[in-house]
mmCIF file of C-alpha atoms in Angstrom:
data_model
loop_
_atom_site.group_PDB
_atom_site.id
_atom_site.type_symbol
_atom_site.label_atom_id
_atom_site.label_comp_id
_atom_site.label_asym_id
_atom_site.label_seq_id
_atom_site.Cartn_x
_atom_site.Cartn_y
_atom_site.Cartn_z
ATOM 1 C CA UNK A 1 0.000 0.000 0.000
ATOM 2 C CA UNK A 2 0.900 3.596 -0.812
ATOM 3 C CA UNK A 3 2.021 6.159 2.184
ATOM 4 C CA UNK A 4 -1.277 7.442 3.650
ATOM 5 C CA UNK A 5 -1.424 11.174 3.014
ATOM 6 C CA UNK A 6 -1.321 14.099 5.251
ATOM 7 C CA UNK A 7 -1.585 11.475 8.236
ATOM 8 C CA UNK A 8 -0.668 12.822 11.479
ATOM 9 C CA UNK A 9 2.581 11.087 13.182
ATOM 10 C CA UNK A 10 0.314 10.983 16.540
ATOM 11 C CA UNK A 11 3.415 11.319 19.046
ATOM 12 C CA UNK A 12 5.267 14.201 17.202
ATOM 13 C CA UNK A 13 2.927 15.820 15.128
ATOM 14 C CA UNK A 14 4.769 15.951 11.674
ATOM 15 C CA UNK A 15 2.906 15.560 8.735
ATOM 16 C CA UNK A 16 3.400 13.239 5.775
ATOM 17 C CA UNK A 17 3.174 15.461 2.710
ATOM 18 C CA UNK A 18 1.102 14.088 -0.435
ATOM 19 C CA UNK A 19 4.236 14.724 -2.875
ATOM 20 C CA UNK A 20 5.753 11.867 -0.624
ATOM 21 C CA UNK A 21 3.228 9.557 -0.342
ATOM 22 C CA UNK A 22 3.157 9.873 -4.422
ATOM 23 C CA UNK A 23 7.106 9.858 -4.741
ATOM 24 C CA UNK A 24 7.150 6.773 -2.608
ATOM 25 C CA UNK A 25 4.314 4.985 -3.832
ATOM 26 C CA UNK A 26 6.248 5.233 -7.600
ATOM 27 C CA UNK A 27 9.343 4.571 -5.834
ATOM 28 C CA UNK A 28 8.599 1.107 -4.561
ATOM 29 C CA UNK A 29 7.915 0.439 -7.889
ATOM 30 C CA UNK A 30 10.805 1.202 -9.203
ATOM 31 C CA UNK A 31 13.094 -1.450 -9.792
ATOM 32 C CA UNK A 32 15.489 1.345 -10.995
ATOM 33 C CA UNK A 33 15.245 3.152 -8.003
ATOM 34 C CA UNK A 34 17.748 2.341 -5.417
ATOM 35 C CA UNK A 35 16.629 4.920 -2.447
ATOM 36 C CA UNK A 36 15.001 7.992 -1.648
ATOM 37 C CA UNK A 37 16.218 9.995 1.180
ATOM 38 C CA UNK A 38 13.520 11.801 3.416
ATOM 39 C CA UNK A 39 13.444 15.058 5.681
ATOM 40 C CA UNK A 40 11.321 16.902 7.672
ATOM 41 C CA UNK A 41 10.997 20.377 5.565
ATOM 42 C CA UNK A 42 10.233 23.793 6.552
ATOM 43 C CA UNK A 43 6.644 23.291 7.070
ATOM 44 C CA UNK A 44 7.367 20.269 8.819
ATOM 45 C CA UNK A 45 5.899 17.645 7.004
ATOM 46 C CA UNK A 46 7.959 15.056 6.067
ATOM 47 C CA UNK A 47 9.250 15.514 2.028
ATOM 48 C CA UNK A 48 11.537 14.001 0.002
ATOM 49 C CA UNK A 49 14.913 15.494 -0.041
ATOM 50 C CA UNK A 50 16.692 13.211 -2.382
ATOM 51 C CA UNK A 51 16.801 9.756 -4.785
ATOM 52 C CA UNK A 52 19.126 7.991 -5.695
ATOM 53 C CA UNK A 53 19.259 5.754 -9.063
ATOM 54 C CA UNK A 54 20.170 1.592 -8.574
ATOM 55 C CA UNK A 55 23.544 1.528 -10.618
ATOM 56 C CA UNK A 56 25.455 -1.412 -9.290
ATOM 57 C CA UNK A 57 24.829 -3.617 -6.405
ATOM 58 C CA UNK A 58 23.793 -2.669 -2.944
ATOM 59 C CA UNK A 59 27.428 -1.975 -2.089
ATOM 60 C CA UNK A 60 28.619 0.417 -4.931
ATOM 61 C CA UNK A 61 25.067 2.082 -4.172
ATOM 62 C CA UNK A 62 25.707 2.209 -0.772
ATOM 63 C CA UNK A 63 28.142 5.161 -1.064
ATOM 64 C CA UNK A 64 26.161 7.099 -3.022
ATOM 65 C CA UNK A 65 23.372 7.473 0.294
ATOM 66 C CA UNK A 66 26.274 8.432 2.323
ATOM 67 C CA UNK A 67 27.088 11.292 -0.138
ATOM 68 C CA UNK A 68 23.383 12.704 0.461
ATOM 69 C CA UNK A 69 23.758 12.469 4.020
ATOM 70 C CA UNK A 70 24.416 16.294 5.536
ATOM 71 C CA UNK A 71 26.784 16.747 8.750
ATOM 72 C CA UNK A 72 24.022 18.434 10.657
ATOM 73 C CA UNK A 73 20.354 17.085 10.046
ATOM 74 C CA UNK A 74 18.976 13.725 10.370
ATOM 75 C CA UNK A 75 16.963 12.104 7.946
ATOM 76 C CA UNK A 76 16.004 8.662 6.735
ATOM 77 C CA UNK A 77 16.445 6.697 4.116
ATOM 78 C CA UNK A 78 14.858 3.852 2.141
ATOM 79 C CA UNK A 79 17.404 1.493 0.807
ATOM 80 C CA UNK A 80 16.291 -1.544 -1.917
ATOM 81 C CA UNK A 81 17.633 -4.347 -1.576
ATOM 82 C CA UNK A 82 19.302 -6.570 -4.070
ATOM 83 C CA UNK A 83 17.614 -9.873 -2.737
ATOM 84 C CA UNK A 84 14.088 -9.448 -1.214
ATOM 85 C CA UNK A 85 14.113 -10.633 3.104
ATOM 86 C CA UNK A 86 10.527 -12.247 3.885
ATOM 87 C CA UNK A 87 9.160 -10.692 0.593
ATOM 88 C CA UNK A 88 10.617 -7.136 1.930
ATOM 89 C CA UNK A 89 12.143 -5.384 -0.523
ATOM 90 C CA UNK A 90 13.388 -2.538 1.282
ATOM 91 C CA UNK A 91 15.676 -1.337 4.516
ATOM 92 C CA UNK A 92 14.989 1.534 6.770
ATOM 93 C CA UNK A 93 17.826 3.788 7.305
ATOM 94 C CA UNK A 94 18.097 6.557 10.309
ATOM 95 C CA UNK A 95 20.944 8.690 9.872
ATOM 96 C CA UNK A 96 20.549 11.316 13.425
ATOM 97 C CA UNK A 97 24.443 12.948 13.303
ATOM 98 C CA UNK A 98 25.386 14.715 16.480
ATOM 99 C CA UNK A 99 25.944 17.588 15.611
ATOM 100 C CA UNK A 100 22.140 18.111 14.310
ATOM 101 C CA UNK A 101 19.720 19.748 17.048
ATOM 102 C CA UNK A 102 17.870 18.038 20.271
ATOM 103 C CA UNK A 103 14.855 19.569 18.495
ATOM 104 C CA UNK A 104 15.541 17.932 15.309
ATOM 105 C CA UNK A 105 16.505 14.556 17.397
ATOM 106 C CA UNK A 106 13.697 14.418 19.076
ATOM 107 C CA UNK A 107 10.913 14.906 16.181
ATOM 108 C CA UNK A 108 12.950 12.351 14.024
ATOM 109 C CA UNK A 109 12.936 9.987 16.706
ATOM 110 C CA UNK A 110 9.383 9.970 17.169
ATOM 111 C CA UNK A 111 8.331 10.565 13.559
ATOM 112 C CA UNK A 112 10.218 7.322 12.900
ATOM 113 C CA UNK A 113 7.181 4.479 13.358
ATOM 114 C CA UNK A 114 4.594 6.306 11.594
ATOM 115 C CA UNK A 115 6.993 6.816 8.826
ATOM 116 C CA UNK A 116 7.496 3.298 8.102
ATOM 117 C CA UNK A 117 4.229 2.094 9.378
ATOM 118 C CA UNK A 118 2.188 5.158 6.452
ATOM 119 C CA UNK A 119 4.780 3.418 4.117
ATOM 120 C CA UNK A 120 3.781 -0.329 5.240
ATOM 121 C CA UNK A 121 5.546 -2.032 7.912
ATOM 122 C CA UNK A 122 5.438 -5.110 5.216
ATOM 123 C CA UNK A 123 7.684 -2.994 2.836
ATOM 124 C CA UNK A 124 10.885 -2.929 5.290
ATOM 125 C CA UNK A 125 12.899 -5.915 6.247
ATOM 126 C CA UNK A 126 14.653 -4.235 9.141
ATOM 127 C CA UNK A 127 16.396 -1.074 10.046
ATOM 128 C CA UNK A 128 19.598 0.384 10.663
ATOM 129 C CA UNK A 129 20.591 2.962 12.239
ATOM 130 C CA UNK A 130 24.073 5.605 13.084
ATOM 131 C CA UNK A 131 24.927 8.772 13.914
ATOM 132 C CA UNK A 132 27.674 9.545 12.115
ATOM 133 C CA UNK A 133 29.217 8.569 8.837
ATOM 134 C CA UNK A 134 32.455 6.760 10.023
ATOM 135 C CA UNK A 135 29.270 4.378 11.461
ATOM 136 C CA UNK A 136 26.918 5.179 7.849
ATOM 137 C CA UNK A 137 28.951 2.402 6.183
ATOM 138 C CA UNK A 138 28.144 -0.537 4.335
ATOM 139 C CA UNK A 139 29.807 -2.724 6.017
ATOM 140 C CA UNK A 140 28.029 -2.088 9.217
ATOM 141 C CA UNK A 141 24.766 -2.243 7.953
ATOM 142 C CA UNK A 142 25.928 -5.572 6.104
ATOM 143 C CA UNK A 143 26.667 -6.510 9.776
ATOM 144 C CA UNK A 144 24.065 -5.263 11.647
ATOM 145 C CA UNK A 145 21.503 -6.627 9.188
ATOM 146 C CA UNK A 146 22.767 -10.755 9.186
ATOM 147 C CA UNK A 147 23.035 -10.115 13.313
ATOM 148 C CA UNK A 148 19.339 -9.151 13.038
ATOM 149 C CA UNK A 149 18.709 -12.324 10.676
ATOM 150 C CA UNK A 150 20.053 -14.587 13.208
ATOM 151 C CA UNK A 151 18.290 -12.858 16.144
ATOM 152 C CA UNK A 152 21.378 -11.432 18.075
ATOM 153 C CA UNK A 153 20.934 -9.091 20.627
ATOM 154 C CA UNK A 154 21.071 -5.142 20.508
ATOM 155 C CA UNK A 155 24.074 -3.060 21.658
ATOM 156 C CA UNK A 156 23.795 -1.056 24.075
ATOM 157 C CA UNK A 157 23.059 2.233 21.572
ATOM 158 C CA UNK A 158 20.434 -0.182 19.932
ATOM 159 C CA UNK A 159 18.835 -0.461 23.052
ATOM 160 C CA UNK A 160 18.440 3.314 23.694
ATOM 161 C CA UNK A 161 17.753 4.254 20.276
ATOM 162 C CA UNK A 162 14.484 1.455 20.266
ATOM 163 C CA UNK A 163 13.400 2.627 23.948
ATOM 164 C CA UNK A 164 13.417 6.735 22.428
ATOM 165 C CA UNK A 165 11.270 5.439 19.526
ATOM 166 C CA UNK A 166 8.832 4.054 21.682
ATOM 167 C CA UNK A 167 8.886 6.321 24.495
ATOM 168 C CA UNK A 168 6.160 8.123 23.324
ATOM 169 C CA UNK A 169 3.606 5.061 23.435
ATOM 170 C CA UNK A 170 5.373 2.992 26.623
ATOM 171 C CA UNK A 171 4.387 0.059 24.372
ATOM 172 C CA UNK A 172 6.307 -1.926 22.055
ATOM 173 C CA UNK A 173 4.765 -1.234 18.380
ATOM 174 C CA UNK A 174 4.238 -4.593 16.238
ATOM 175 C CA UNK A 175 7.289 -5.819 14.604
ATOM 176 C CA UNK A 176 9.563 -3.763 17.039
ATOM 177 C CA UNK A 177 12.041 -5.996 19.167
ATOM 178 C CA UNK A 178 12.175 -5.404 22.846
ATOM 179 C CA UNK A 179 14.886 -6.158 24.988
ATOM 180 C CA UNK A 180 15.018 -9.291 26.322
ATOM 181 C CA UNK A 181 16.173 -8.596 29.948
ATOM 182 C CA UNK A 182 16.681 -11.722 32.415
ATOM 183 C CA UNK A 183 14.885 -12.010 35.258
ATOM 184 C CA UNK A 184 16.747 -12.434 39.042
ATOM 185 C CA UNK A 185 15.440 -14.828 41.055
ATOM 186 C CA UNK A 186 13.847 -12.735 43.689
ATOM 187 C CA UNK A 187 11.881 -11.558 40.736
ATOM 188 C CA UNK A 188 11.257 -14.868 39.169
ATOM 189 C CA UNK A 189 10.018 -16.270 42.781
ATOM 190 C CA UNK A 190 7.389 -13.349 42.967
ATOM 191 C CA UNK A 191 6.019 -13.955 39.835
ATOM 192 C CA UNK A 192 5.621 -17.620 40.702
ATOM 193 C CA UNK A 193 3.850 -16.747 43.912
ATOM 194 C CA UNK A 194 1.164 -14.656 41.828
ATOM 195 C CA UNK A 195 0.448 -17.671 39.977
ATOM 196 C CA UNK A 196 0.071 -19.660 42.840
ATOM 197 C CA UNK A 197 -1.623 -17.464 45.155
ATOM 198 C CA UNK A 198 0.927 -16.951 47.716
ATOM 199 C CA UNK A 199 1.500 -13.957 47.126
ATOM 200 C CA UNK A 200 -1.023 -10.959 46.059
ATOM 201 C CA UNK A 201 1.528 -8.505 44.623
ATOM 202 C CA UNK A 202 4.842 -8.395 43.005
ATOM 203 C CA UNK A 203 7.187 -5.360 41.760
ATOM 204 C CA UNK A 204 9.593 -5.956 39.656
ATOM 205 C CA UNK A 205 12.284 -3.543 38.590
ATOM 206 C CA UNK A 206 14.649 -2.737 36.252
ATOM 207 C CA UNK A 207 18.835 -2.622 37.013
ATOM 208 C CA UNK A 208 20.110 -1.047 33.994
ATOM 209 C CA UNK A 209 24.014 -1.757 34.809
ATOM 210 C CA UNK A 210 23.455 -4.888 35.200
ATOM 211 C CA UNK A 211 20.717 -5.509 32.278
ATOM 212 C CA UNK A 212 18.570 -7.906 34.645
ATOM 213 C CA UNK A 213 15.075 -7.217 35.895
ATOM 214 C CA UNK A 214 14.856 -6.983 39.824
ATOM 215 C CA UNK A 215 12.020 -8.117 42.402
ATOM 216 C CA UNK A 216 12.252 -5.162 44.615
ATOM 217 C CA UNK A 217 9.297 -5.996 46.516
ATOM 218 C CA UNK A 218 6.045 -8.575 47.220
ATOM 219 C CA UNK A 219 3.848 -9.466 49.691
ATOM 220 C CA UNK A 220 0.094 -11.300 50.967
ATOM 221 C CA UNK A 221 -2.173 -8.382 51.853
ATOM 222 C CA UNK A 222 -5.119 -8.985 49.927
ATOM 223 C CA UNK A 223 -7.928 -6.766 48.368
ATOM 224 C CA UNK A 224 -7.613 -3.071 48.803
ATOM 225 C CA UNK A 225 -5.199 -3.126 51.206
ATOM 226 C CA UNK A 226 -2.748 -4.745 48.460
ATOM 227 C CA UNK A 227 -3.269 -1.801 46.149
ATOM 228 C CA UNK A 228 -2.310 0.595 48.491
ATOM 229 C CA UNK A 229 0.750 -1.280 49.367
ATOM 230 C CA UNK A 230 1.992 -1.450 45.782
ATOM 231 C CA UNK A 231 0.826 2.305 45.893
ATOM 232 C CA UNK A 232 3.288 3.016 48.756
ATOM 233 C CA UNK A 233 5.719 0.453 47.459
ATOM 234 C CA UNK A 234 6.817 1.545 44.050
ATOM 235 C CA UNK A 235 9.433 3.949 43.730
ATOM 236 C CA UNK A 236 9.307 7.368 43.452
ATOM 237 C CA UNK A 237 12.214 8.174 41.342
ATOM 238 C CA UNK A 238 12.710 5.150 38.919
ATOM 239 C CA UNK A 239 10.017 2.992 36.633
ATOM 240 C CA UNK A 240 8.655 -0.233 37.476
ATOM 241 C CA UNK A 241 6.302 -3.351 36.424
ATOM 242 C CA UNK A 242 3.633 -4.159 39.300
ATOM 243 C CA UNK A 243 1.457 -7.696 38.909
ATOM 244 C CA UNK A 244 -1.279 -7.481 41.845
ATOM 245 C CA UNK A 245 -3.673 -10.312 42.141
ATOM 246 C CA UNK A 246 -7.036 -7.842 43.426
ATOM 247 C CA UNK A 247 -9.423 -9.673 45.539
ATOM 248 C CA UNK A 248 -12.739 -7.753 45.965
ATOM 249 C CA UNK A 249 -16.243 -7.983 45.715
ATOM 250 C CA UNK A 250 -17.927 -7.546 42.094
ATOM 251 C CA UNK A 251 -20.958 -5.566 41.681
ATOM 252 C CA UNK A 252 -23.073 -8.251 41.594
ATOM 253 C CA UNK A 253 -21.739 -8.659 45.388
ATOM 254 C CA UNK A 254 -19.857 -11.935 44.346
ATOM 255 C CA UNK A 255 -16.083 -12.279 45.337
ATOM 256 C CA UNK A 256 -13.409 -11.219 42.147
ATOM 257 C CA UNK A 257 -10.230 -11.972 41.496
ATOM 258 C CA UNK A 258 -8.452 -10.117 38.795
ATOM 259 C CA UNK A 259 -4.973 -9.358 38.207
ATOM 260 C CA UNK A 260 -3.958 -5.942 37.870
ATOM 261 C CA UNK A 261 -0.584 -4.686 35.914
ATOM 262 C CA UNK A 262 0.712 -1.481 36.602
ATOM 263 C CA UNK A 263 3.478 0.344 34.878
ATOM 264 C CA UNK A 264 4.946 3.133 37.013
ATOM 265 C CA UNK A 265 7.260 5.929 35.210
ATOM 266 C CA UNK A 266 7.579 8.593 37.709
ATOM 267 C CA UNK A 267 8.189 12.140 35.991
ATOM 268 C CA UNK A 268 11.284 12.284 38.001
ATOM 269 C CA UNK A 269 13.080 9.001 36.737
ATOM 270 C CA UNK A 270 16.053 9.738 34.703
ATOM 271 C CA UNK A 271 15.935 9.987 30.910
ATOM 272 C CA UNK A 272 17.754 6.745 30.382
ATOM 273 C CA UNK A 273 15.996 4.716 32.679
ATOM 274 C CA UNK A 274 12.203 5.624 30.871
ATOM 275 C CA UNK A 275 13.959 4.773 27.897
ATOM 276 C CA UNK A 276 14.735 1.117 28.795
ATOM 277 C CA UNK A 277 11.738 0.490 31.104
ATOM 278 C CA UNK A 278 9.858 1.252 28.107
ATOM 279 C CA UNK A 279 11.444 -1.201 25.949
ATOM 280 C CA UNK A 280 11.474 -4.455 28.683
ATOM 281 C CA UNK A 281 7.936 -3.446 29.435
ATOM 282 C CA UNK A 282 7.053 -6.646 26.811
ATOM 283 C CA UNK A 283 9.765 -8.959 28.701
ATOM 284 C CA UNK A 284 8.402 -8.403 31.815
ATOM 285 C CA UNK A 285 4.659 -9.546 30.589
ATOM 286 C CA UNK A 286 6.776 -11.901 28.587
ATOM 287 C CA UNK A 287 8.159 -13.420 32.014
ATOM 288 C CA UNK A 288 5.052 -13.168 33.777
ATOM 289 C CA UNK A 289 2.884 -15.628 31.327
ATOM 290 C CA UNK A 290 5.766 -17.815 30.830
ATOM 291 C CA UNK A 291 4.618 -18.273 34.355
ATOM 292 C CA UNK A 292 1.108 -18.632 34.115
ATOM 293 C CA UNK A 293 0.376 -14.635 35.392
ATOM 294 C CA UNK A 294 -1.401 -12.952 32.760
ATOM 295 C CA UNK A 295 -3.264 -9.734 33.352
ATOM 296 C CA UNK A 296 -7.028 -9.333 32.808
ATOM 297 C CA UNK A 297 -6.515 -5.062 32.813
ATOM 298 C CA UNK A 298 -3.283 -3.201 32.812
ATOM 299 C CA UNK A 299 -2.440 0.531 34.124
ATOM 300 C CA UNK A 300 -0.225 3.635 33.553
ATOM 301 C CA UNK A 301 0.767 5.721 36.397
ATOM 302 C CA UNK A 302 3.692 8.689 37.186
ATOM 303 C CA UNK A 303 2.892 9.178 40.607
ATOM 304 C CA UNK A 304 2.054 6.451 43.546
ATOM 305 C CA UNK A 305 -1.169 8.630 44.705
ATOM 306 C CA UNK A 306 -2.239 7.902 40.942
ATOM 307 C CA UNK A 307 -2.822 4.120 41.864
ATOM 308 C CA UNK A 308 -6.445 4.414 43.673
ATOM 309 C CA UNK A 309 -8.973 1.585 43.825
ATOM 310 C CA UNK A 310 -11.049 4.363 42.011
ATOM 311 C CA UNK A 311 -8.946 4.123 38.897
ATOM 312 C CA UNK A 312 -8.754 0.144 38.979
ATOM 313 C CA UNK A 313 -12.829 0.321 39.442
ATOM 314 C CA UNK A 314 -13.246 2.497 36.470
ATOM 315 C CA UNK A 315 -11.786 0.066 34.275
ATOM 316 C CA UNK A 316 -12.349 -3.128 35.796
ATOM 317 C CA UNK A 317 -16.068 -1.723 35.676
ATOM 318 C CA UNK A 318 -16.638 0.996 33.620
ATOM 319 C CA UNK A 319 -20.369 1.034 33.967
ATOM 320 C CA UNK A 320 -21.839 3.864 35.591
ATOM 321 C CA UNK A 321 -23.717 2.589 38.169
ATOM 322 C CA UNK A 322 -20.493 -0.070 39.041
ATOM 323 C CA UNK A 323 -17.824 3.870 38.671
ATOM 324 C CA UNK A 324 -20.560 5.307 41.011
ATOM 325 C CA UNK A 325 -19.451 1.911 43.643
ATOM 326 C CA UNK A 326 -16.030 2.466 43.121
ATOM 327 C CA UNK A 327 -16.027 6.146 43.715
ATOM 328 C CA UNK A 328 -16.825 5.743 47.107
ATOM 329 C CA UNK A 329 -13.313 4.246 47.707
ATOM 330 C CA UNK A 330 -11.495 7.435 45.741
ATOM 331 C CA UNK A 331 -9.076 9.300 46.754
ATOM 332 C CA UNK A 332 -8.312 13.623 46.615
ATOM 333 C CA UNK A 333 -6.262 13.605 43.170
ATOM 334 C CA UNK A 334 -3.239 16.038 43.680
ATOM 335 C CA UNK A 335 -3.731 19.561 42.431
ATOM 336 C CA UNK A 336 -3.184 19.833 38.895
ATOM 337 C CA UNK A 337 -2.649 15.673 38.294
ATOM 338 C CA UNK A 338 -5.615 14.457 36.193
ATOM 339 C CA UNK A 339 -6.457 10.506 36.956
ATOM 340 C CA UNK A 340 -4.510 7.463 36.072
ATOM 341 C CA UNK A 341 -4.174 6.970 32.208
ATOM 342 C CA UNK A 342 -6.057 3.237 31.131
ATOM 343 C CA UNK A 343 -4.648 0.915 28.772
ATOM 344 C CA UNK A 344 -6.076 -2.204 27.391
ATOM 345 C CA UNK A 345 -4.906 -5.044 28.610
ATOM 346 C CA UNK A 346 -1.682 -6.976 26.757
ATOM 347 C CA UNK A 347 -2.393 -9.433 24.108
#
């Protein structure tokens, strides 16, 4: 399928002009085409800034991207490939030099998905991505693309780069890889009491030195009493993953059981740490129903007052008459915090 046009990139606002969705839907094409290179322009929508004819192989061609790249601006790149991957025939490449702006950074960063995803995820056999041309070389993307073919893991500025993409969102998009973070076994045994009932919570965070996902806390209160332990439990100045197993009465006055997951990014986490909590986000639920715990509803918060049995009521039942029971149980929100923002529970 063509680019849509004039679709909105949803987490950074840049347009897709209609001269690019045409370019690129004549591009693909192409056979004779061997890239086009693609920039935000003054009116910020995203435009084509340059093509490049296929004169040799991918190699010899190579060279001629790196010629379009500029010192000081990011832009991407699609790059055909000689051989079609998976009935792909293209690569996506993200060129963000240093010396280019933290504006410019940023907007490329999060224009990035709805890029490729207006130009059809199905179009792109994988990505690759520098910044700077001493990195921009063939031979790196030769390597970084057969590492990617036999599932090897990320570096380290992989890592980053994939947690900034999807920072926005907090959730993996479909086809993106997340990072595949071990668990410890304090974390591990947690999880396993979930699934067998003795335990009703378990927090689990993230050690970024040492790449391994932490149990930093659990315990057997039960019911309300094991929200607002989690609540008091998580920490203030770095993300987590809560699973809570919520005992309480439905509103048909029956006993529930449902288990609640709640990711916690406080505002006041560092940069780097949001970055990769966002990206093991899908390991950690990846863990967790390897071991038989799998959410029925899941939960954003940035602040532990912003876990409240009222927010887990309004989406466990989001009835009137059953947010009317719950809101008995809320709580004062802080002045100028809105409530806790609902997600739909992991597939």
């Amino acid at each position: 399928a063509a680019c849509a046009k004039g679709t909105m990139s949803a987490s950074s606002g840049i347009t897709l002009a209609e001269e690019l969705a045409a370019a690129w839907s004549t591009a693909k094409e192409d056979p004779n085409v061997r890239f086009v290179k693609v920039q935000i322009g003054d009116n910020e929508r995203l435009v084509e800034a340059a093509r490049g004819a296929r004169g040799g192989d991918e190699r010899s061609d190579f060279a001629s991207v790196v010629e379009a790249l500029d010192d000081d601006r990011p832009c991407f790149v699609t790059f055909r490939l000689d051989e079609p991957k998976g009935g792909a025939h293209f690569s996506l490449l993200y060129f963000s030099p240093g010396a280019s702006s933290v504006r410019d950074k940023m907007l490329y960063a999060s224009s990035r998905d709805a890029f490729k995803r207006e130009c059809g995820y199905s179009n792109f056999a994988h990505e690759f991505y520098a910044s700077t041309k001493d990195d921009f070389t063939y031979d790196e993307f030769a390597a970084h693309t057969a590492e990617k073919s036999e599932g090897a893991p990320l570096t380290e500025e992989e890592k980053l780069k994939l947690a900034e993409m999807t920072l926005e969102t907090g959730i993996s998009k479909a086809g993106t890889r997340s990072i595949a973070f071990p668990l410890d076994d304090a974390a591990s045994e947690a999880l396993a009491g979930i699934e067998s009932g003795s335990r009703s919570y378990a927090i689990v965070g993230v050690d970024v030195e040492k790449e391994v996902l932490v149990g930093l806390a659990s315990g057997d209160e039960t019911g309300e009493s094991a929200l607002m332990k989690v609540g008091s439990s998580v920490p203030s100045d770095a993300p987590s993953f809560s699973f809570i197993r919520y005992k309480h009465q439905g509103p048909d006055g029956n006993e529930v059981e449902s288990v609640v997951f709640v990711y916690s990014c406080p505002d006041d986490a560092p940069v780097r740490a949001k970055m990769i909590a966002s990206s093991v986000r899908k390991t950690v639920l990846d863990h967790a129903a390897g071991k038989g715990v799998v959410p029925s509803k899941s939960l954003e918060i940035q602040d532990r007052d912003d876990l409240s049995v009222a927010a887990v009521h309004n989406e466990l039942y989001a009835e009137s008459s059953q947010q009317q029971q719950a809101s008995a149980f809320k709580r004062p929100s802080r002045p100028g915090r809105g409530r806790a923002r609902l997600v739909r529970a992991p597939k």
